[in-house]
Structures are given as C-alpha cells and as structure tokens.
Coordinates of C-alpha atoms and ligand atoms in Angstrom, one line a residue:
X1 CA -33.5 -12.0 -1.1
X2 CA -30.7 -10.9 1.1
X3 CA -27.8 -9.0 -0.6
X4 CA -24.0 -9.8 -0.4
X5 CA -22.1 -7.6 1.7
X6 CA -20.3 -6.4 -1.0
X7 CA -23.3 -5.7 -3.1
X8 CA -24.7 -3.5 -0.3
X9 CA -21.4 -1.5 -0.1
X10 CA -21.6 -0.9 -3.6
X11 CA -25.2 0.1 -3.7
X12 CA -24.3 2.5 -1.0
X13 CA -21.6 4.5 -3.1
X14 CA -23.9 4.4 -6.3
X15 CA -26.9 5.7 -4.4
X16 CA -24.6 8.7 -3.3
X17 CA -23.8 9.9 -6.9
X18 CA -20.4 8.0 -6.6
X19 CA -18.6 6.0 -9.7
X20 CA -17.1 2.7 -8.5
X21 CA -16.0 -0.3 -10.2
X22 CA -18.2 -3.5 -11.0
X23 CA -17.1 -6.9 -12.5
X24 CA -19.0 -8.3 -15.9
X25 CA -18.3 -11.1 -17.7
X26 CA -16.8 -9.0 -20.5
X27 CA -14.2 -6.6 -18.5
X28 CA -14.5 -4.7 -15.3
X29 CA -16.8 -1.2 -15.6
X30 CA -16.5 1.9 -14.2
X31 CA -20.2 2.4 -13.4
X32 CA -22.4 5.2 -12.0
X33 CA -26.1 5.6 -12.2
X34 CA -27.6 7.2 -15.5
X35 CA -29.5 9.9 -13.3
X36 CA -26.5 11.2 -12.0
X37 CA -25.0 13.8 -14.4
X38 CA -22.3 14.4 -11.8
X39 CA -21.1 10.9 -11.4
X40 CA -21.1 10.2 -15.2
X41 CA -19.3 13.4 -15.7
X42 CA -17.2 11.9 -13.5
X43 CA -16.6 8.6 -15.3
X44 CA -15.7 11.0 -18.5
X45 CA -12.9 12.6 -16.6
X46 CA -11.6 9.8 -14.8
X47 CA -11.4 7.9 -18.2
X48 CA -10.2 10.5 -19.8
X49 CA -12.7 9.9 -22.3
X50 CA -14.0 12.0 -25.1
X51 CA -17.7 13.2 -24.4
X52 CA -18.4 12.5 -27.9
X53 CA -18.1 8.9 -26.8
X54 CA -21.2 7.5 -25.8
X55 CA -21.7 5.2 -22.8
X56 CA -23.2 1.8 -22.6
X57 CA -26.1 1.3 -20.5
X58 CA -26.6 -2.1 -18.1
X59 CA -30.1 -3.1 -17.1
X60 CA -31.1 -6.0 -14.9
X61 CA -33.2 -7.8 -17.4
X62 CA -34.2 -8.2 -20.7
X63 CA -38.1 -7.1 -19.6
X64 CA -36.2 -3.9 -18.9
X65 CA -35.4 -3.1 -22.3
X66 CA -38.8 -2.2 -23.5
X67 CA -38.6 0.7 -20.8
X68 CA -35.5 2.4 -22.4
X69 CA -35.4 1.6 -25.9
X70 CA -38.3 1.7 -29.2
X71 CA -39.0 0.8 -32.2
X72 CA -37.2 -2.7 -31.8
X73 CA -36.8 -4.3 -34.7
X74 CA -38.0 -8.5 -34.6
X75 CA -34.0 -9.4 -34.9
X76 CA -33.3 -7.3 -32.0
X77 CA -35.7 -8.8 -29.6
X78 CA -34.5 -12.4 -30.7
X79 CA -31.1 -11.8 -29.9
X80 CA -31.9 -10.0 -26.6
X81 CA -34.0 -13.2 -25.8
X82 CA -31.4 -15.7 -26.6
X83 CA -28.4 -14.0 -25.6
X84 CA -29.1 -12.3 -22.3
X85 CA -27.7 -11.9 -19.8
X86 CA -24.4 -12.2 -21.9
X87 CA -21.9 -10.3 -24.0
X88 CA -24.1 -8.6 -26.4
X89 CA -24.8 -4.9 -26.7
X90 CA -28.1 -3.6 -28.7
X91 CA -28.1 -0.2 -30.0
X92 CA -31.3 1.0 -30.5
X93 CA -33.4 4.1 -30.4
X94 CA -33.9 5.3 -26.9
X95 CA -36.8 6.7 -25.0
X96 CA -37.2 9.7 -22.7
X97 CA -35.9 7.3 -19.7
X98 CA -32.5 7.9 -21.2
X99 CA -30.9 11.0 -20.5
X100 CA -29.0 12.6 -23.6
X101 CA -25.6 13.0 -21.6
X102 CA -25.5 9.0 -21.7
X103 CA -25.5 8.6 -25.8
X104 CA -23.6 11.8 -26.5
X105 CA -26.7 13.6 -27.8
X106 CA -27.5 10.5 -30.2
X107 CA -30.7 9.6 -30.4
X108 CA -29.8 5.7 -30.1
X109 CA -28.7 4.1 -26.8
X110 CA -26.3 0.8 -26.6
X111 CA -27.7 -1.4 -23.9
X112 CA -27.3 -4.6 -22.5
X113 CA -27.7 -7.0 -19.3
X114 CA -24.2 -8.2 -18.4
X115 CA -23.6 -11.8 -17.1
X116 CA -22.3 -11.6 -13.6
X117 CA -23.9 -13.0 -10.6
X118 CA -22.7 -9.9 -8.5
X119 CA -23.5 -7.4 -10.7
X120 CA -26.9 -8.7 -11.7
X121 CA -27.5 -8.9 -7.9
X122 CA -26.5 -5.1 -7.9
X123 CA -28.6 -4.2 -10.8
X124 CA -31.4 -5.8 -8.9
X125 CA -31.1 -4.0 -5.9
X126 CA -30.7 -0.5 -7.8
X127 CA -34.0 1.3 -8.9
X128 CA -32.2 3.0 -12.0
X129 CA -29.4 1.4 -14.7
X130 CA -25.8 1.4 -14.7
X131 CA -23.6 3.1 -17.4
X132 CA -20.5 1.3 -17.5
X133 CA -17.9 1.8 -19.8
X134 CA -14.4 -0.3 -19.3
X135 CA -12.5 0.4 -15.9
X136 CA -9.1 1.7 -18.1
X137 CA -7.8 5.2 -19.1
X138 CA -9.3 5.9 -22.6
X139 CA -7.3 3.9 -25.1
X140 CA -5.3 1.7 -22.5
X141 CA -5.9 -2.2 -22.2
X142 CA -8.9 -3.3 -20.1
X143 CA -9.1 -4.5 -16.8
X144 CA -10.3 -8.2 -16.6
X145 CA -9.6 -8.5 -12.7
X146 CA -10.1 -6.1 -9.7
X147 CA -6.1 -5.8 -9.6
X148 CA -5.8 -4.4 -12.8
X149 CA -8.6 -1.5 -11.7
X150 CA -6.6 -1.0 -8.5
X151 CA -3.7 -0.5 -10.5
X152 CA -5.1 2.0 -13.0
X153 CA -7.0 4.0 -10.7
X154 CA -5.5 3.2 -7.1
X155 CA -7.0 6.1 -4.9
X156 CA -9.6 7.8 -7.5
X157 CA -12.6 5.3 -6.5
X158 CA -14.2 4.8 -3.3
X159 CA -15.2 1.2 -4.1
X160 CA -13.9 -1.9 -6.7
X161 CA -16.6 -4.7 -6.4
X162 CA -14.4 -7.8 -6.8
X163 CA -16.1 -10.3 -9.0
X164 CA -12.7 -11.9 -9.7
X165 CA -11.3 -12.9 -13.3
X166 CA -13.7 -11.7 -15.9
X167 CA -14.9 -15.1 -17.8
X168 CA -14.9 -13.8 -21.4
X169 CA -12.3 -11.2 -21.0
X170 CA -13.2 -9.3 -24.5
X171 CA -15.6 -6.5 -24.6
X172 CA -19.2 -7.2 -25.9
X173 CA -20.1 -7.4 -29.4
X174 CA -21.9 -4.4 -30.5
X175 CA -24.8 -4.5 -33.0
X176 CA -26.9 -1.8 -34.4
X177 CA -29.6 -2.3 -36.9
X178 CA -30.7 -0.2 -40.2
X179 CA -33.9 1.2 -41.5
X180 CA -34.9 -2.1 -42.4
X181 CA -34.4 -3.5 -39.1
X182 CA -31.4 -5.7 -40.3
X183 CA -28.4 -6.0 -38.0
X184 CA -25.0 -4.5 -38.6
X185 CA -22.0 -5.3 -36.4
X186 CA -20.5 -2.3 -34.8
X187 CA -17.9 -4.0 -32.8
X188 CA -16.7 -7.5 -32.6
X189 CA -16.4 -8.9 -29.2
X190 CA -17.2 -11.8 -27.0
X191 CA -20.1 -13.1 -28.6
X192 CA -19.0 -14.4 -32.3
X193 CA -20.4 -13.5 -35.6
X194 CA -21.2 -17.6 -35.9
X195 CA -23.2 -17.7 -32.9
X196 CA -25.2 -14.8 -33.8
X197 CA -26.0 -16.1 -37.2
X198 CA -27.0 -19.1 -36.1
X199 CA -30.1 -17.3 -34.4
X200 CA -30.9 -14.7 -37.0
X201 CA -29.0 -15.5 -40.0
X202 CA -26.2 -13.5 -41.8
X203 CA -25.4 -10.3 -40.3
X204 CA -22.9 -7.6 -41.9
X205 CA -19.9 -6.3 -40.3
X206 CA -19.1 -2.8 -40.8
X207 CA -15.7 -2.8 -43.1
X208 CA -13.2 0.2 -43.0
X209 CA -13.7 1.5 -39.3
X210 CA -10.3 2.6 -39.0
X211 CA -11.1 5.4 -42.2
X212 CA -14.3 6.4 -40.9
X213 CA -14.5 9.9 -40.0
X214 CA -17.1 9.6 -37.3
X215 CA -17.4 6.1 -36.0
X216 CA -20.3 4.9 -35.0
X217 CA -19.1 2.8 -32.2
X218 CA -15.6 5.0 -31.2
X219 CA -14.2 1.4 -29.7
X220 CA -13.5 1.2 -33.5
X221 CA -10.9 4.1 -34.0
X222 CA -7.7 2.3 -34.7
X223 CA -5.6 2.9 -31.4
X224 CA -7.4 1.5 -28.9
X225 CA -6.5 -1.0 -26.1
X226 CA -2.9 -0.3 -26.5
X227 CA 0.1 -1.4 -24.2
X228 CA 3.0 1.0 -23.5
X229 CA 5.6 -1.1 -25.1
X230 CA 5.4 -1.3 -28.7
X231 CA 3.6 -4.5 -29.6
X232 CA 3.8 -6.3 -32.7
X233 CA 1.4 -9.1 -34.3
X234 CA 3.3 -11.1 -36.8
X235 CA 2.5 -14.0 -39.3
X236 CA 5.8 -15.9 -38.9
X237 CA 7.7 -15.5 -35.2
X238 CA 10.9 -16.9 -36.6
X239 CA 11.7 -14.5 -39.5
X240 CA 10.5 -11.8 -37.2
X241 CA 12.8 -12.8 -34.5
X242 CA 15.6 -12.7 -37.1
X243 CA 14.5 -9.1 -38.7
X244 CA 14.9 -7.4 -35.1
X245 CA 18.1 -6.1 -33.6
X246 CA 16.9 -6.1 -29.6
X247 CA 17.2 -9.2 -27.9
X248 CA 14.9 -7.7 -25.0
X249 CA 11.3 -9.0 -26.2
X250 CA 8.5 -10.6 -24.0
X251 CA 6.9 -13.5 -26.6
X252 CA 2.8 -14.1 -26.1
X253 CA 2.5 -17.7 -27.1
X254 CA -0.9 -19.1 -28.0
X255 CA -0.2 -22.4 -26.3
X256 CA 3.3 -23.2 -26.7
X257 CA 6.9 -21.7 -25.9
X258 CA 9.7 -21.6 -28.4
X259 CA 13.3 -21.4 -27.7
X260 CA 15.1 -18.2 -29.1
X261 CA 17.9 -16.3 -27.1
X262 CA 16.1 -12.9 -27.8
X263 CA 13.1 -13.7 -25.7
X264 CA 13.5 -12.5 -22.4
X265 CA 10.3 -13.5 -21.4
X266 CA 7.4 -15.8 -22.2
X267 CA 4.0 -15.8 -21.6
X268 CA 1.1 -18.3 -22.5
X269 CA -2.4 -17.4 -23.2
X270 CA -3.6 -21.0 -22.8
X271 CA -1.4 -24.3 -22.1
X272 CA -4.2 -26.3 -23.7
X273 CA -4.7 -24.5 -26.9
X274 CA -8.5 -23.6 -25.6
X275 CA -9.6 -20.7 -27.7
X276 CA -12.2 -19.3 -24.9
X277 CA -9.3 -19.3 -22.2
X278 CA -7.0 -17.6 -24.8
X279 CA -9.7 -14.8 -25.3
X280 CA -10.3 -14.6 -21.4
X281 CA -6.2 -14.2 -20.5
X282 CA -5.3 -11.8 -23.6
X283 CA -5.4 -8.3 -21.9
X284 CA -4.1 -10.1 -18.8
X285 CA -1.4 -11.0 -20.6
X286 CA -0.8 -8.3 -22.5
X287 CA -0.8 -5.9 -19.2
X288 CA 1.9 -8.6 -17.6
X289 CA 3.9 -8.1 -20.7
X290 CA 4.0 -4.3 -20.4
X291 CA 5.2 -4.5 -17.0
X292 CA 8.1 -6.8 -17.7
X293 CA 10.1 -3.5 -19.1
X294 CA 11.2 -5.1 -22.2
X295 CA 11.8 -3.1 -25.6
X296 CA 9.0 -4.9 -27.7
X297 CA 6.6 -7.6 -27.2
X298 CA 5.2 -9.9 -29.9
X299 CA 2.6 -12.3 -30.8
X300 CA 1.0 -13.9 -33.8
X301 CA -2.3 -13.8 -35.4
X302 CA -5.2 -16.2 -35.1
X303 CA -7.0 -17.9 -37.4
X304 CA -9.6 -15.2 -38.4
X305 CA -12.9 -17.2 -37.5
X306 CA -15.0 -17.5 -34.1
X307 CA -13.2 -16.0 -31.4
X308 CA -9.9 -15.7 -33.3
X309 CA -11.8 -12.9 -35.4
X310 CA -12.5 -11.0 -32.3
X311 CA -8.9 -11.4 -30.7
X312 CA -7.4 -10.6 -34.0
X313 CA -9.3 -7.2 -33.9
X314 CA -8.0 -6.2 -30.5
X315 CA -4.5 -7.5 -31.3
X316 CA -4.8 -5.1 -34.2
X317 CA -5.9 -2.1 -32.5
X318 CA -3.3 -2.5 -30.2
X319 CA -0.4 -3.3 -32.3
X320 CA 2.2 -1.2 -33.9
X321 CA 1.0 -0.2 -37.2
Ligands
AMP401 P1 -16.7 0.9 -23.6 O1 -17.6 0.3 -22.9 O2 -15.2 1.7 -23.0 O3 -16.2 -0.5 -24.2 O4 -17.3 1.9 -24.9 C1 -18.4 1.4 -25.4 C2 -18.6 1.2 -27.0 O5 -19.8 1.4 -27.1 C3 -18.4 2.6 -27.1 O6 -17.2 2.5 -28.4 C4 -19.3 3.3 -28.0 O7 -18.8 4.3 -28.8 C5 -20.3 2.3 -28.2 N1 -21.5 3.0 -28.1 C6 -22.0 3.2 -27.0 N2 -23.3 4.0 -27.1 C7 -23.5 4.2 -28.5 C8 -24.4 4.4 -29.2 N3 -26.0 5.0 -28.8 N4 -24.1 4.3 -30.6 C9 -23.4 3.7 -31.1 N5 -22.3 3.1 -30.5 C10 -22.3 3.4 -29.0
MG402 MG1 -13.3 0.8 -23.4

C-alpha cells in the first residue's frame, strides 16, 4: 500500500528517535517509539509529566496484543475483539517486549489500538509500537485539534501529523483486571460503561479515586484537564449567577443560550443537543473559554449516565473544588 505523504514524514521523524504529535479518535498524542529511551525521556520532559506516570502503548492491530502482553483474561480478549480499533485501553501483564521505562516499572502495561485512519496507517508502516500520552502539558486540557497542539508546543515538536478534529474528543476508557480476571474501570472515557457492560456484563468502577494515595492510573488525580481560568460546574445556573459578583463570565451551554447581563461570552457544546457532539467539543470549548480572558467559566452538570458520566468526570477534574 502506498503511504500518504504526511505519514511518510511522520515515520521519518519517528525512525530518527524524535517525538511528534499524532491524531487519534480520542485526543492528540505525543508519540515516540517505545524502544527509544531518549525519545521517551523527552516526552516526559516536554509534558512536564512525573516519571511515575506510565504511558499508553499504541499498537496497529488486535493480533499484535499477544506479543506485548500475557495471561490475558477471557473478558479482556472479548473487549479487544469487540472494541478495537477504538477508545478502550486495557491494562495487562507485559511481556519482555515492553521496556520498564514505558510502564514506570510496573509489571502491567496499558495498551490499545487507536481508531484514526492516518495513525493506523502510520502504525502499520512502523516496526515498533508508539507510546503516546495526550499532547498537552501535564494537568492541562488535552488537545483535540492540531492547532491545540501547536498552541501548546509551538516550536518544540519537529512535526504534527494533522488528522483533523478528534471524533471522540475524550480520552480512552481504561480497564484493568483483578486476580480472577474480573474487569475494573480505572478511568472513565470515550467508551461508556453501558457499551462495555453489553459485552462482558457488570463491571466495577474504582471509587474514591481522588483519595487514593497511589492511583493506579494517574489520570485519576483530582487536578487534571484544568483550564487556567477558574472553572465552575453547577446544578443551577440561575442561582449561581445571582450568587457571584463578577460580570465577566464565560458560559458554556450544553445546547441552548441564556440571557443574563453577567455573561460576557457564551459557547455551545452542541446546537442539536447530541451527546457525542457535546463530548467531542468539550475540550475545544474549554480551551476557547480559557482564551477569552474573563474572570470565570461556568457550565452545568450532565445527567450522570452513558457519555454524560465521562463528561462529568472531566468537568469534576477541571473545576474549582
Ligand atoms: P494520558 O495518555 O496522558 O491520558 O495518560 C495515560 C493514562 O493511562 C494515565 O493516567 C496512566 O496512568 C494510565 N496508565 C498507563 N499505563 C498504566 C499502567 N501500566 N497501569 C495503570 N494505568 C496506566
Ligand atoms: Mg493526559
């Protein structure tokens, strides 16, 4: 198969042990060969990411899974077969083909097949998998467009593989397994609990993640995905607006605008109220709201089910406690 010219360029940099940005259906990633210690070190320093926070490994197909992980529970196989390529990351015991600097010395590795045509083409052209954490400085809002990546990293990266807007716009759902091979959701994300349960039955979601001293997935730390402007998520927008003194507010509406003199800017997640569209626009609108220069940003909670549950999780982490 002939490679796209942008994929050829991306491959050239990766083969030279450089870090580039790649598109996925979830968010953009900062990608490097898992076998280049130098490039992996630079991912950590570019992101200012603690070295205790392991990276997700991206592989080209479900078949490749068996090279990189072992003792795979039946439910993990079923999930991989059903949802890959897609926004689901599995945490499984690694084989010797995964270096310990990828997993922060953990015996398990987080792994997935991303669903983006350019990145799948790129992965198929490489003879190594890519480690690719989200393309944002640690604790900041993730990038869902090539422009977001440029805004964050401007001159630092030799190449950004532009794959357009991320279709899902939320990070992958991360699932690990207990000793009996039973699934535990480590991080909510673009694949909903309801979709997962249709395939493997009831799953447990880790509770009290904020209090955990050593989080299994540091994406679970309470402060994450945060804009610079103080961000409030409320039940009732009218009573919130009455209670604040500032009149320099950006309001992010789910699907409709409101009229209030304290609101200087309004952004909508979806004109039609489509939940997938709202999820895919969330980070874009948060970044836009952050750039307006108002005193605060405010939005309201979603109904806590399906994608609303994953969106609420991100709103919680991005907001003022
Ligand atoms: P990011 O790519 O920035 O969304 O971060 C990847 C997430 O996957 C982080 O929250 C990691 O902690 C989590 N993760 C990566 N590797 C592992 C692992 N071996 N075990 C548990 N969680 C992991
Ligand atoms: Mg991240």
